[in-house]
C-alpha atoms as an extended CHARMM CRD file, in Angstrom:
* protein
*
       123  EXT
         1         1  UNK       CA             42.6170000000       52.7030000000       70.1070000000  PROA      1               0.0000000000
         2         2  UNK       CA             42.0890000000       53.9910000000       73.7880000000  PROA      2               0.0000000000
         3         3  UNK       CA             43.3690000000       52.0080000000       76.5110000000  PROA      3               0.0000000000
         4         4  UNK       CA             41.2120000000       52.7650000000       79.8350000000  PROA      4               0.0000000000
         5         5  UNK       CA             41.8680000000       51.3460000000       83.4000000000  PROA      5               0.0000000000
         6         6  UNK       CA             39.4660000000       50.5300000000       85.6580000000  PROA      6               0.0000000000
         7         7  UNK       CA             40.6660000000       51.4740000000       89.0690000000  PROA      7               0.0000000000
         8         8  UNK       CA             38.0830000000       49.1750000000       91.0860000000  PROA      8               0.0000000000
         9         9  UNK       CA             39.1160000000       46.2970000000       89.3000000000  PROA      9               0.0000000000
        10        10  UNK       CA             40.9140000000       43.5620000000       90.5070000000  PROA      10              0.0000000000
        11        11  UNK       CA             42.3680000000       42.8310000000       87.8030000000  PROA      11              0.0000000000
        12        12  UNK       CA             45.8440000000       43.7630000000       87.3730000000  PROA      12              0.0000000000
        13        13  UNK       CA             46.8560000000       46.7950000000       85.5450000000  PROA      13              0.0000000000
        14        14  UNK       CA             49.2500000000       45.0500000000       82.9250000000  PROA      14              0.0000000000
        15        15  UNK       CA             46.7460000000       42.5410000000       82.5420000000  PROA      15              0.0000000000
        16        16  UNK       CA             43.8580000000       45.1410000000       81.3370000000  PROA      16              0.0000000000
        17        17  UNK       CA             46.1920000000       46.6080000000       78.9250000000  PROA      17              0.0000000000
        18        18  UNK       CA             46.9600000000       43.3260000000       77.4730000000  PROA      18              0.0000000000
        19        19  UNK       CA             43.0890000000       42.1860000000       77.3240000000  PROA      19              0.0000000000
        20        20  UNK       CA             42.1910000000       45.7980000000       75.5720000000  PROA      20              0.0000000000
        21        21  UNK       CA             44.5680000000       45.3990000000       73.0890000000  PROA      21              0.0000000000
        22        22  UNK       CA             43.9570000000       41.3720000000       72.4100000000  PROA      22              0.0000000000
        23        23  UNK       CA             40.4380000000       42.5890000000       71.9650000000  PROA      23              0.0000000000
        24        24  UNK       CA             41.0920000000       45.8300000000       70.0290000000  PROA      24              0.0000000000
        25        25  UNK       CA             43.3050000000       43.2960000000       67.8270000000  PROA      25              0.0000000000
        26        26  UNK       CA             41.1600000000       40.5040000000       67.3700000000  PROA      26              0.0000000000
        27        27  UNK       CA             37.8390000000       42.8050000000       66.3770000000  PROA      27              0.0000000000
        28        28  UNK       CA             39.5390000000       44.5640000000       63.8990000000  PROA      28              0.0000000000
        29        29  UNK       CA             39.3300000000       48.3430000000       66.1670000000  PROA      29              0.0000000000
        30        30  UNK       CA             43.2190000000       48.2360000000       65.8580000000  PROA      30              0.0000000000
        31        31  UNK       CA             44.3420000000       46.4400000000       62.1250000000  PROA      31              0.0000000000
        32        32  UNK       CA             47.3520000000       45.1180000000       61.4010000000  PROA      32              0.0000000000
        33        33  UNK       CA             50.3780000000       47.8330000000       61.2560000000  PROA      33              0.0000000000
        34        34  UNK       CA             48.8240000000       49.8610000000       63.9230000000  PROA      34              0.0000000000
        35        35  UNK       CA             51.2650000000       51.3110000000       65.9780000000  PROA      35              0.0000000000
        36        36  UNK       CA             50.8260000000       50.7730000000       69.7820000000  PROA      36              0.0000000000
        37        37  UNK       CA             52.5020000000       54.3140000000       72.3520000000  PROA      37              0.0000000000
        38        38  UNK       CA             55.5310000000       53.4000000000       73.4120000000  PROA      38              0.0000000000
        39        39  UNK       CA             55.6100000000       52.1670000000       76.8050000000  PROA      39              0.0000000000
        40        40  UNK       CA             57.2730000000       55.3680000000       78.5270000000  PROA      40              0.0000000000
        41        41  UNK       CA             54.8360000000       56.9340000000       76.7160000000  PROA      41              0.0000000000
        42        42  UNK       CA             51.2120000000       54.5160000000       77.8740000000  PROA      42              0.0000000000
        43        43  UNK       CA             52.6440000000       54.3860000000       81.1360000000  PROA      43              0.0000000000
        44        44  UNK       CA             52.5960000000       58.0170000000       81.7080000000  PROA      44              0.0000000000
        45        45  UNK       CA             49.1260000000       58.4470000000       80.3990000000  PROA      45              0.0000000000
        46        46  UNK       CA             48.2470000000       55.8350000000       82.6310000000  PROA      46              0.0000000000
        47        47  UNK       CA             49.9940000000       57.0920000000       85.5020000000  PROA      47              0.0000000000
        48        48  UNK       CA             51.7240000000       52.9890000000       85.6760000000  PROA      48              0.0000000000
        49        49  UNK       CA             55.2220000000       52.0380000000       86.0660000000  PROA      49              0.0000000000
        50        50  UNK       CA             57.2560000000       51.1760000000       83.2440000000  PROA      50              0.0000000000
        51        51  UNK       CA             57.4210000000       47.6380000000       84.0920000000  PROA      51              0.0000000000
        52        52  UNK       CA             53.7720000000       47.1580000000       84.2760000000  PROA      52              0.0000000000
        53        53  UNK       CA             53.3160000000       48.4500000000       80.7830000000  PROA      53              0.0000000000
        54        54  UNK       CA             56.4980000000       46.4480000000       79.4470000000  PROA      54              0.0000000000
        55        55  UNK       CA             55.0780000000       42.7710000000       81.2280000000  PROA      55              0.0000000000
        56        56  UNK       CA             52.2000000000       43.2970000000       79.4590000000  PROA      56              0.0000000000
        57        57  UNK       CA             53.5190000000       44.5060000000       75.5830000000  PROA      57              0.0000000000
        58        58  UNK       CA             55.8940000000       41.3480000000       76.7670000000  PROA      58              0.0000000000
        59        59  UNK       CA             52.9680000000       38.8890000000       76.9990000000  PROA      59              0.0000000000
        60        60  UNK       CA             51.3220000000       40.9850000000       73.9100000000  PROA      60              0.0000000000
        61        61  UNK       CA             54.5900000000       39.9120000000       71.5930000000  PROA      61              0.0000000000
        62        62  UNK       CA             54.5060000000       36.7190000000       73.1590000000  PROA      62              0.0000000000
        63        63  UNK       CA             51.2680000000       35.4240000000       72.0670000000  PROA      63              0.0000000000
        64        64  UNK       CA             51.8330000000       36.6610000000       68.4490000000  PROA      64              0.0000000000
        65        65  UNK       CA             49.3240000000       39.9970000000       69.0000000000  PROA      65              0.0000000000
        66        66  UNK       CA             51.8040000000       42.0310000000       68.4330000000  PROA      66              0.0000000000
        67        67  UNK       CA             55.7900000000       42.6640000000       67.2420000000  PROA      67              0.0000000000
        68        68  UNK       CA             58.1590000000       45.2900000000       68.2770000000  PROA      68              0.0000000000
        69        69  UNK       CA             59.9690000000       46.6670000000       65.0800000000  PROA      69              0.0000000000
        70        70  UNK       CA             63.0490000000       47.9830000000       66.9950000000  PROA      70              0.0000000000
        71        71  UNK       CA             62.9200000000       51.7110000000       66.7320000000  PROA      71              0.0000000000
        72        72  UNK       CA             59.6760000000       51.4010000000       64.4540000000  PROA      72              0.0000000000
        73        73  UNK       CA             58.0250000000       50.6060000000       67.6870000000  PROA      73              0.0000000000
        74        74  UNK       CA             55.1650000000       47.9190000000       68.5420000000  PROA      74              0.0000000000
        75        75  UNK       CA             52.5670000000       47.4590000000       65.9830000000  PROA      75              0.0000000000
        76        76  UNK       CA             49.8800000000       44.8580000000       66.0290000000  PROA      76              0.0000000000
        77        77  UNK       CA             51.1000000000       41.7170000000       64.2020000000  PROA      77              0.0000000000
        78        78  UNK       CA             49.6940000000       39.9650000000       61.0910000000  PROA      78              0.0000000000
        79        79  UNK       CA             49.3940000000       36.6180000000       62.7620000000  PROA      79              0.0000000000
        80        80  UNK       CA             47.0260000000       38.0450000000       66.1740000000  PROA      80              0.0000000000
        81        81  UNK       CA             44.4730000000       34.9440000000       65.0290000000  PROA      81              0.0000000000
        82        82  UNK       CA             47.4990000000       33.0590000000       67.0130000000  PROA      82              0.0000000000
        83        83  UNK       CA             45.9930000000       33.4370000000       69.8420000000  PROA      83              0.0000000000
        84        84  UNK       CA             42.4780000000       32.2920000000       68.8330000000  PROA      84              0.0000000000
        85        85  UNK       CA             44.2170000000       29.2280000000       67.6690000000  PROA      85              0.0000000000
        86        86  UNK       CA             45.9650000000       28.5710000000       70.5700000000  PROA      86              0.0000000000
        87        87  UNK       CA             43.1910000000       29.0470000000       72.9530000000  PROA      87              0.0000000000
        88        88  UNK       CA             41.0640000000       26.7510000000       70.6970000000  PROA      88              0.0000000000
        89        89  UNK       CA             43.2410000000       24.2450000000       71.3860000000  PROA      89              0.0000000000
        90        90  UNK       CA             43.2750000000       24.5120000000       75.2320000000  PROA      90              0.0000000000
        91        91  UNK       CA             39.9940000000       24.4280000000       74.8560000000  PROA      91              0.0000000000
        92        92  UNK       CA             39.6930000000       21.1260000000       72.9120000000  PROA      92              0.0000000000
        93        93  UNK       CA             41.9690000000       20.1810000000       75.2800000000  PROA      93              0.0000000000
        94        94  UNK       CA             39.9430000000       20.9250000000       78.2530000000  PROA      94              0.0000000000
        95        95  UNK       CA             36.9330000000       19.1420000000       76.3880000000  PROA      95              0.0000000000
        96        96  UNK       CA             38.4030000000       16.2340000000       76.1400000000  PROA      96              0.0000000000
        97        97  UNK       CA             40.1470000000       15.7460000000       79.9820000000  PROA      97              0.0000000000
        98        98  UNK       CA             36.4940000000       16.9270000000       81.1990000000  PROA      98              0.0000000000
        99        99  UNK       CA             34.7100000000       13.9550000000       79.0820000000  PROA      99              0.0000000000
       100       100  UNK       CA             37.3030000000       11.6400000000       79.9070000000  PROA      100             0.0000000000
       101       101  UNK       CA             36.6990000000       12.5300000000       83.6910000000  PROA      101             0.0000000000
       102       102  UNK       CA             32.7770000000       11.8760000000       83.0880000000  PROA      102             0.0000000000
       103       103  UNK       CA             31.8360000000       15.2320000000       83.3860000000  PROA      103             0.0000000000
       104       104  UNK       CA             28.8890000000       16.1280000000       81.6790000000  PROA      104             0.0000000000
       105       105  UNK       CA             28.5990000000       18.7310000000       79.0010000000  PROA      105             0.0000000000
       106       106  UNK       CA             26.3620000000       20.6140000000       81.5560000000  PROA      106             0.0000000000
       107       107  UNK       CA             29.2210000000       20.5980000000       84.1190000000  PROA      107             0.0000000000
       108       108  UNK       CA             31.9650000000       21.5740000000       82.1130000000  PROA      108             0.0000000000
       109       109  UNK       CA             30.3920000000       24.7930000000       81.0560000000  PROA      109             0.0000000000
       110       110  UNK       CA             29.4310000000       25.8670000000       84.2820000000  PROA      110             0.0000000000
       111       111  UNK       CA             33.2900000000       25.1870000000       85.5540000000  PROA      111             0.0000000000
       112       112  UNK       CA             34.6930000000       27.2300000000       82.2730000000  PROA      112             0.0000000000
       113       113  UNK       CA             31.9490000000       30.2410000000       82.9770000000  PROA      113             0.0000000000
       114       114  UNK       CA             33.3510000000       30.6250000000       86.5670000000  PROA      114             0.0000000000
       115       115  UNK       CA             36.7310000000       30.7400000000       85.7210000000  PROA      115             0.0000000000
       116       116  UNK       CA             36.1510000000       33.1140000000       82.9170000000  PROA      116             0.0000000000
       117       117  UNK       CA             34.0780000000       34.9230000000       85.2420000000  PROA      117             0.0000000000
       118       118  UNK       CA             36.9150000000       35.2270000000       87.8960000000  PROA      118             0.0000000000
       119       119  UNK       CA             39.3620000000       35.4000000000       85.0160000000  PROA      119             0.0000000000
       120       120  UNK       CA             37.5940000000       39.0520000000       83.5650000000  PROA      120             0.0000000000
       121       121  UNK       CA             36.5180000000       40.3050000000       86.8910000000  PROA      121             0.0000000000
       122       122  UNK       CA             32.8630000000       39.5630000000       86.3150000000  PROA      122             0.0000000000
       123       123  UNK       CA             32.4210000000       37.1330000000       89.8130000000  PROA      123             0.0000000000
């Protein structure tokens, strides 16, 4: 799995990383077990700081993508459809407050396509 930063983006470093390997994760490019570089290690290939490459293996571990193993490192976790699940939910979530509000169908896709647009960098 390569991990590539996109200097012109506005999105933040540690939030690339976490998005590539979410992705790489959830399409099956990087299968349970595989072992993530260290983050010395990612963040000298990357030319990051530490930190930036730690906040986002944090919010990686967090979300149930992937588990550090102590000196075994970080390897994507079995349980990465956690996130899919949990995003489902907001979702559901969402569908419901936007109906409840009156929206129509219509309206609420158009406000969840610009804030995924912002969210990715595509606006």
């Amino acid at each position: 799995m390569l991990i590539a930063l996109d200097p012109a983006s506005h999105v933040p470093p540690s939030e690339q990383i976490r998005a590539q390997v979410a992705a790489a994760a959830a399409s099956g490019e990087a299968p349970v077990g595989t072992k993530l570089p260290t983050v010395r290690k990612l963040a000298e290939d990357l030319g990051l700081a530490v930190n930036t490459v730690a906040k986002a293996y944090r919010e990686l571990e967090a979300a149930g993508v992937v588990e550090t193993r102590g000196r075994a490192g970080t390897v994507v976790a079995a349980s990465g459809d956690r996130s899919l699940a949990e995003i489902a939910r907001a979702a559901a979530a969402y569908a419901q407050r936007a109906k409840s509000l009156g929206l129509p169908p219509d309206q609420a896709r158009a406000v969840v396509d610009t804030a995924l647009r912002e969210a990715y960098g595509e606006a």
